[in-house]
């Protein structure tokens, strides 16, 4: 016998590292998961050479050893087992494993652990701690704005800036920008900015889960790798190289109109409008009218589908400044409304062709900028 | 060396060099004489590719004995009297250069009889010098035998190709003449073997069958011009699946005169834009009718070129006539039999040019019961008339059928739609270009994450999802850009791109057009421009706009390239449609498939993608039944 562990733990561990397994591998061993004993625990590691995820599960270790086996096959088989004790035996010359769980047995042929690509260590740079819920929330509100096509590779990443006691995340896809600032547990030793692939950030959000302890975030000395240390897993990734746009410059500093709306009502109205927008040009128009003498104003939310029909909803709003109108891509509007929480949302705008700035009182560090559409106004 | 006047013989040999370049030019000059003489039958016989002998026999009006010597003198002609007639030339020849030119470089014997006379005349010339002239017995018409061409011009002799190549040129010429002059029965024999015969009688389709084979003839669509208009185009245009690999299958004539005009050819190619894939060319035999005083044929020594006073009208007319024919008659390409081309995908409709040529030489008569079963498999169900007049004659009935290889596919185009049958009537009855309609298709499923399999009233359809979506988006963007309603999504930060000198002026002069296409661009200094907004359509498909500048530069460079038949706007539209459409290998749900087919049913040209690749293949019920031995 080599190792004994619980099916539940093994299954959870494999699912944690599963996202890092290469889908189409130029290097076949990256479709395997590395299993290694470490201080009477079992370390599972997977990598697609861009991102690597490692996790530990409790186990009874009889002797040290390591092996790699096909990740998908192992994961699916383990998931089909009853929740019981799993016994793992190491095959001769560490060429695979034999597993037994109740009356299920299986043999997995694998390769020597030496063939597994080394996971780069992240050292000699900067390390900070961020409260888990703060990081998760900020990432959830920022990551979706990153670009999905790679015509500008830097935009497929999330910019992370650290300075003094503050962290700032930003993502932009050329048409909109989402950014959030938060506080670090302790001041950072040096000012630093890196671009982390948005895909990695999505994994970080997933693996933080309900974690309450702080997340340790380290950048290596060459500024080429970062490592997120979570409660039970470590995610390391290569950074996107390049210069991220100076996004602070893209956030308008002045506005002629500021509207505060009930978030739920605004979400309902946009959802209704997006039904028409979807079959039409995909545009939602907002018409802001200030109230008379201190009374509250309104925002009309309109969308039209050519030849099919149109709709309009009116949402009461607290309007500061002049009457205004602006049109947005319905997808961009819906995305930002779904990303924020709380009772209300604020929009700042100037002219129909200048960017709209979304802020949410519940997330004081959050700013979302969306370029409006050029449309003809009646 | 002092300046001297060249001898008569040298001067005429130099002049002949302009007209007579190779044996094929002799054939051309002599056949044109025969045609001008009203011949209805012309026999061409050659030996050694025409280097040893070219003999042309016609049944034309003949030459009078007292005029035959004169005919061989330079600038002697019966066709015009003075230069005022040069502006309205109706005959093929007019300069009086053909016979003397031929005579100055070869041994020539001519025998001719005017039909009303009892006897004819024979004349023999040895390199320009008359050696014999005597009365002779002869059939009505003229025979000219030209032998040992260029024996006295060694320089030219050296530049002749092999007899095989020279013969190929003559054969190409004879095919063209047979196509352009369908009322004349041509026969070409080489070293005793018949290479080509055309039936004559004026049926252009029969001529096509004789030259390109009956399969090609069956895939021709009639182009009918408005005979009352000053400019009109008529003839036959090949349906898109008849595409060939080069331009030599486009045969053009102007007022019955064969012309080789790169410009007119270009107009024809352009009319096929979107129907043919890149680097595929149509088969077409077209006659442009234009007022005689609008044309100048006296441009080229061999009269191969022609100039138009109002070229743009001619261009527009060619395009209009062909496009109308294509959109009315275009059809889903049927699948070929597995025996002819195993496998459903691939280049299903590559015509074997060699086979067409072979069948031309064996004089395949269309509709002949001897056609092979394979040929019949793809013939129209209702074999459409080849002999006789019905296709080109003005009125043969209320529902003249467009030739189509898949007649059942377009119920709407056949059921009582009086396509263009009324051209013989008043000028008012112009047919309205009809939108071709797809039959109602039921989606069966997606195959290989690339094709949508559908069932229709007449069999099974395979639809290429990318090509189909590309077509849908292309027409959508095109319509929106025409209506100036392509939505622009501004960029958060304008994208700067560097311009070369050619780019800068292009961008500056096309800002307006670009913005109707959704690209808001503005010049930014002499060597830079900014993209401020890109079409929303691209944004919706996940494009970040990072490549917009690069695209524009590539399009500008391409539009400077010669020989492109499409405009840069069109190419920009293609590029946009292509980038925004679903890819091959993308899994589609049944609903998505249905939606795509529904959209495809709405478009103007559902059968090809904007680049001209087919969007669908049709496996008709009859074919399926035959393949499974049910019938």
Tab-separated table of N, CA and C in Angstrom, chain B residues 17-79:
chain	number	residue	atom	x	y	z
B	17	UNK	N	2.984	41.738	-91.277
B	17	UNK	CA	3.374	41.280	-89.950
B	17	UNK	C	2.422	41.738	-88.875
B	18	UNK	N	1.803	42.891	-89.118
B	18	UNK	CA	0.876	43.398	-88.105
B	18	UNK	C	-0.404	42.580	-88.072
B	19	UNK	N	-0.817	42.134	-89.245
B	19	UNK	CA	-2.093	41.432	-89.339
B	19	UNK	C	-1.886	39.931	-89.189
B	20	UNK	N	-0.884	39.430	-89.913
B	20	UNK	CA	-0.664	37.978	-89.928
B	20	UNK	C	0.505	37.655	-89.021
B	21	UNK	N	0.190	37.105	-87.888
B	21	UNK	CA	1.208	36.841	-86.899
B	21	UNK	C	1.552	35.371	-86.894
B	22	UNK	N	0.540	34.553	-87.115
B	22	UNK	CA	0.703	33.109	-87.053
B	22	UNK	C	-0.440	32.475	-87.832
B	23	UNK	N	-0.374	31.162	-88.067
B	23	UNK	CA	-1.410	30.529	-88.879
B	23	UNK	C	-2.827	30.876	-88.436
B	24	UNK	N	-3.042	30.979	-87.119
B	24	UNK	CA	-4.384	31.285	-86.653
B	24	UNK	C	-4.867	32.634	-87.189
B	25	UNK	N	-3.943	33.593	-87.384
B	25	UNK	CA	-4.388	34.895	-87.915
B	25	UNK	C	-4.851	34.757	-89.346
B	26	UNK	N	-4.207	33.853	-90.095
B	26	UNK	CA	-4.657	33.621	-91.471
B	26	UNK	C	-6.085	33.095	-91.444
B	27	UNK	N	-6.312	32.127	-90.556
B	27	UNK	CA	-7.653	31.557	-90.446
B	27	UNK	C	-8.653	32.654	-90.114
B	28	UNK	N	-8.278	33.499	-89.173
B	28	UNK	CA	-9.201	34.550	-88.753
B	28	UNK	C	-9.537	35.492	-89.914
B	29	UNK	N	-8.513	35.954	-90.603
B	29	UNK	CA	-8.745	36.900	-91.701
B	29	UNK	C	-9.606	36.275	-92.801
B	30	UNK	N	-9.259	35.033	-93.137
B	30	UNK	CA	-9.987	34.402	-94.245
B	30	UNK	C	-11.421	34.066	-93.849
B	31	UNK	N	-11.609	33.584	-92.632
B	31	UNK	CA	-12.973	33.263	-92.208
B	31	UNK	C	-13.814	34.542	-92.147
B	32	UNK	N	-13.193	35.634	-91.743
B	32	UNK	CA	-13.956	36.890	-91.693
B	32	UNK	C	-14.379	37.320	-93.095
B	33	UNK	N	-13.498	37.092	-94.046
B	33	UNK	CA	-13.888	37.382	-95.429
B	33	UNK	C	-15.084	36.533	-95.837
B	34	UNK	N	-15.009	35.237	-95.459
B	34	UNK	CA	-16.095	34.332	-95.804
B	34	UNK	C	-17.395	34.793	-95.167
B	35	UNK	N	-17.296	35.220	-93.903
B	35	UNK	CA	-18.492	35.666	-93.200
B	35	UNK	C	-19.054	36.921	-93.862
B	36	UNK	N	-18.173	37.834	-94.234
B	36	UNK	CA	-18.621	39.053	-94.920
B	36	UNK	C	-19.265	38.712	-96.258
B	37	UNK	N	-18.835	37.572	-96.837
B	37	UNK	CA	-19.402	37.168	-98.109
B	37	UNK	C	-20.720	36.410	-97.926
B	38	UNK	N	-21.199	36.401	-96.690
B	38	UNK	CA	-22.513	35.815	-96.440
B	38	UNK	C	-22.531	34.300	-96.413
B	39	UNK	N	-21.402	33.684	-96.136
B	39	UNK	CA	-21.361	32.226	-96.131
B	39	UNK	C	-22.187	31.656	-94.987
B	40	UNK	N	-22.779	30.491	-95.202
B	40	UNK	CA	-23.485	29.800	-94.121
B	40	UNK	C	-22.787	28.488	-93.789
B	41	UNK	N	-21.738	28.188	-94.584
B	41	UNK	CA	-20.980	26.983	-94.280
B	41	UNK	C	-19.520	27.315	-94.522
B	42	UNK	N	-18.674	27.063	-93.563
B	42	UNK	CA	-17.252	27.356	-93.728
B	42	UNK	C	-16.456	26.134	-93.272
B	43	UNK	N	-15.675	25.613	-94.195
B	43	UNK	CA	-14.829	24.471	-93.868
B	43	UNK	C	-13.401	24.944	-93.715
B	44	UNK	N	-12.791	24.565	-92.611
B	44	UNK	CA	-11.398	24.946	-92.396
B	44	UNK	C	-10.589	23.659	-92.375
B	45	UNK	N	-9.557	23.622	-93.176
B	45	UNK	CA	-8.721	22.447	-93.134
B	45	UNK	C	-7.288	22.890	-92.936
B	46	UNK	N	-6.584	22.259	-92.043
B	46	UNK	CA	-5.187	22.642	-91.821
B	46	UNK	C	-4.307	21.407	-91.811
B	47	UNK	N	-3.049	21.631	-92.180
B	47	UNK	CA	-2.057	20.551	-92.041
B	47	UNK	C	-0.877	21.098	-91.257
B	48	UNK	N	-0.334	20.281	-90.400
B	48	UNK	CA	0.794	20.667	-89.552
B	48	UNK	C	0.498	21.975	-88.819
B	49	UNK	N	-0.654	22.035	-88.212
B	49	UNK	CA	-1.006	23.224	-87.451
B	49	UNK	C	-1.097	24.460	-88.319
B	50	UNK	N	-1.347	24.265	-89.610
B	50	UNK	CA	-1.495	25.399	-90.513
B	50	UNK	C	-0.193	25.861	-91.115
B	51	UNK	N	0.924	25.261	-90.692
B	51	UNK	CA	2.206	25.706	-91.222
B	51	UNK	C	2.411	25.188	-92.643
B	52	UNK	N	1.882	24.013	-92.893
B	52	UNK	CA	2.009	23.497	-94.248
B	52	UNK	C	0.860	24.010	-95.114
B	53	UNK	N	-0.365	23.903	-94.592
B	53	UNK	CA	-1.519	24.291	-95.401
B	53	UNK	C	-2.671	24.785	-94.527
B	54	UNK	N	-3.313	25.846	-95.024
B	54	UNK	CA	-4.588	26.275	-94.449
B	54	UNK	C	-5.529	26.412	-95.622
B	55	UNK	N	-6.647	25.743	-95.553
B	55	UNK	CA	-7.596	25.852	-96.658
B	55	UNK	C	-8.959	26.218	-96.096
B	56	UNK	N	-9.533	27.283	-96.645
B	56	UNK	CA	-10.841	27.731	-96.170
B	56	UNK	C	-11.799	27.690	-97.352
B	57	UNK	N	-12.887	26.962	-97.184
B	57	UNK	CA	-13.875	26.876	-98.253
B	57	UNK	C	-15.198	27.399	-97.735
B	58	UNK	N	-15.812	28.320	-98.487
B	58	UNK	CA	-17.116	28.811	-98.047
B	58	UNK	C	-18.124	28.723	-99.172
B	59	UNK	N	-19.368	28.958	-98.853
B	59	UNK	CA	-20.424	28.974	-99.866
B	59	UNK	C	-20.982	30.387	-100.020
B	60	UNK	N	-20.075	31.358	-99.935
B	60	UNK	CA	-20.496	32.761	-99.976
B	60	UNK	C	-20.703	33.284	-101.388
B	61	UNK	N	-20.659	34.608	-101.493
B	61	UNK	CA	-21.017	35.234	-102.761
B	61	UNK	C	-19.932	35.111	-103.836
B	62	UNK	N	-18.726	34.775	-103.457
B	62	UNK	CA	-17.667	34.606	-104.447
B	62	UNK	C	-17.084	35.919	-104.943
B	63	UNK	N	-16.049	35.819	-105.754
B	63	UNK	CA	-15.372	37.005	-106.286
B	63	UNK	C	-15.439	36.931	-107.809
B	64	UNK	N	-15.733	38.068	-108.434
B	64	UNK	CA	-15.844	38.070	-109.892
B	64	UNK	C	-14.457	37.922	-110.508
B	65	UNK	N	-14.361	37.209	-111.657
B	65	UNK	CA	-13.061	36.957	-112.278
B	65	UNK	C	-12.284	38.243	-112.533
B	66	UNK	N	-12.986	39.315	-112.924
B	66	UNK	CA	-12.263	40.537	-113.237
B	66	UNK	C	-11.802	41.293	-112.003
B	67	UNK	N	-12.262	40.825	-110.811
B	67	UNK	CA	-11.875	41.551	-109.598
B	67	UNK	C	-10.875	40.793	-108.744
B	68	UNK	N	-10.619	39.533	-109.128
B	68	UNK	CA	-9.870	38.698	-108.190
B	68	UNK	C	-8.430	39.172	-108.005
B	69	UNK	N	-7.821	39.690	-109.057
B	69	UNK	CA	-6.442	40.162	-108.920
B	69	UNK	C	-6.402	41.388	-108.017
B	70	UNK	N	-7.396	42.235	-108.196
B	70	UNK	CA	-7.487	43.453	-107.395
B	70	UNK	C	-7.640	43.132	-105.906
B	71	UNK	N	-8.380	42.049	-105.651
B	71	UNK	CA	-8.613	41.673	-104.252
B	71	UNK	C	-7.303	41.418	-103.525
B	72	UNK	N	-6.269	41.032	-104.277
B	72	UNK	CA	-4.999	40.749	-103.627
B	72	UNK	C	-4.078	41.959	-103.576
B	73	UNK	N	-4.597	43.130	-103.968
B	73	UNK	CA	-3.791	44.331	-103.834
B	73	UNK	C	-4.109	45.017	-102.520
B	74	UNK	N	-3.119	45.741	-101.984
B	74	UNK	CA	-3.349	46.382	-100.692
B	74	UNK	C	-4.399	47.465	-100.781
B	75	UNK	N	-5.147	47.598	-99.730
B	75	UNK	CA	-6.181	48.610	-99.593
B	75	UNK	C	-7.220	48.514	-100.692
B	76	UNK	N	-7.418	47.304	-101.199
B	76	UNK	CA	-8.510	47.118	-102.140
B	76	UNK	C	-9.596	46.359	-101.421
B	77	UNK	N	-10.793	46.902	-101.378
B	77	UNK	CA	-11.883	46.251	-100.655
B	77	UNK	C	-13.215	46.578	-101.290
B	78	UNK	N	-14.159	45.688	-101.071
B	78	UNK	CA	-15.509	45.961	-101.563
B	78	UNK	C	-16.374	46.493	-100.444
B	79	UNK	N	-15.748	46.603	-99.268
B	79	UNK	CA	-16.600	46.802	-98.099
B	79	UNK	C	-16.852	48.266	-97.745
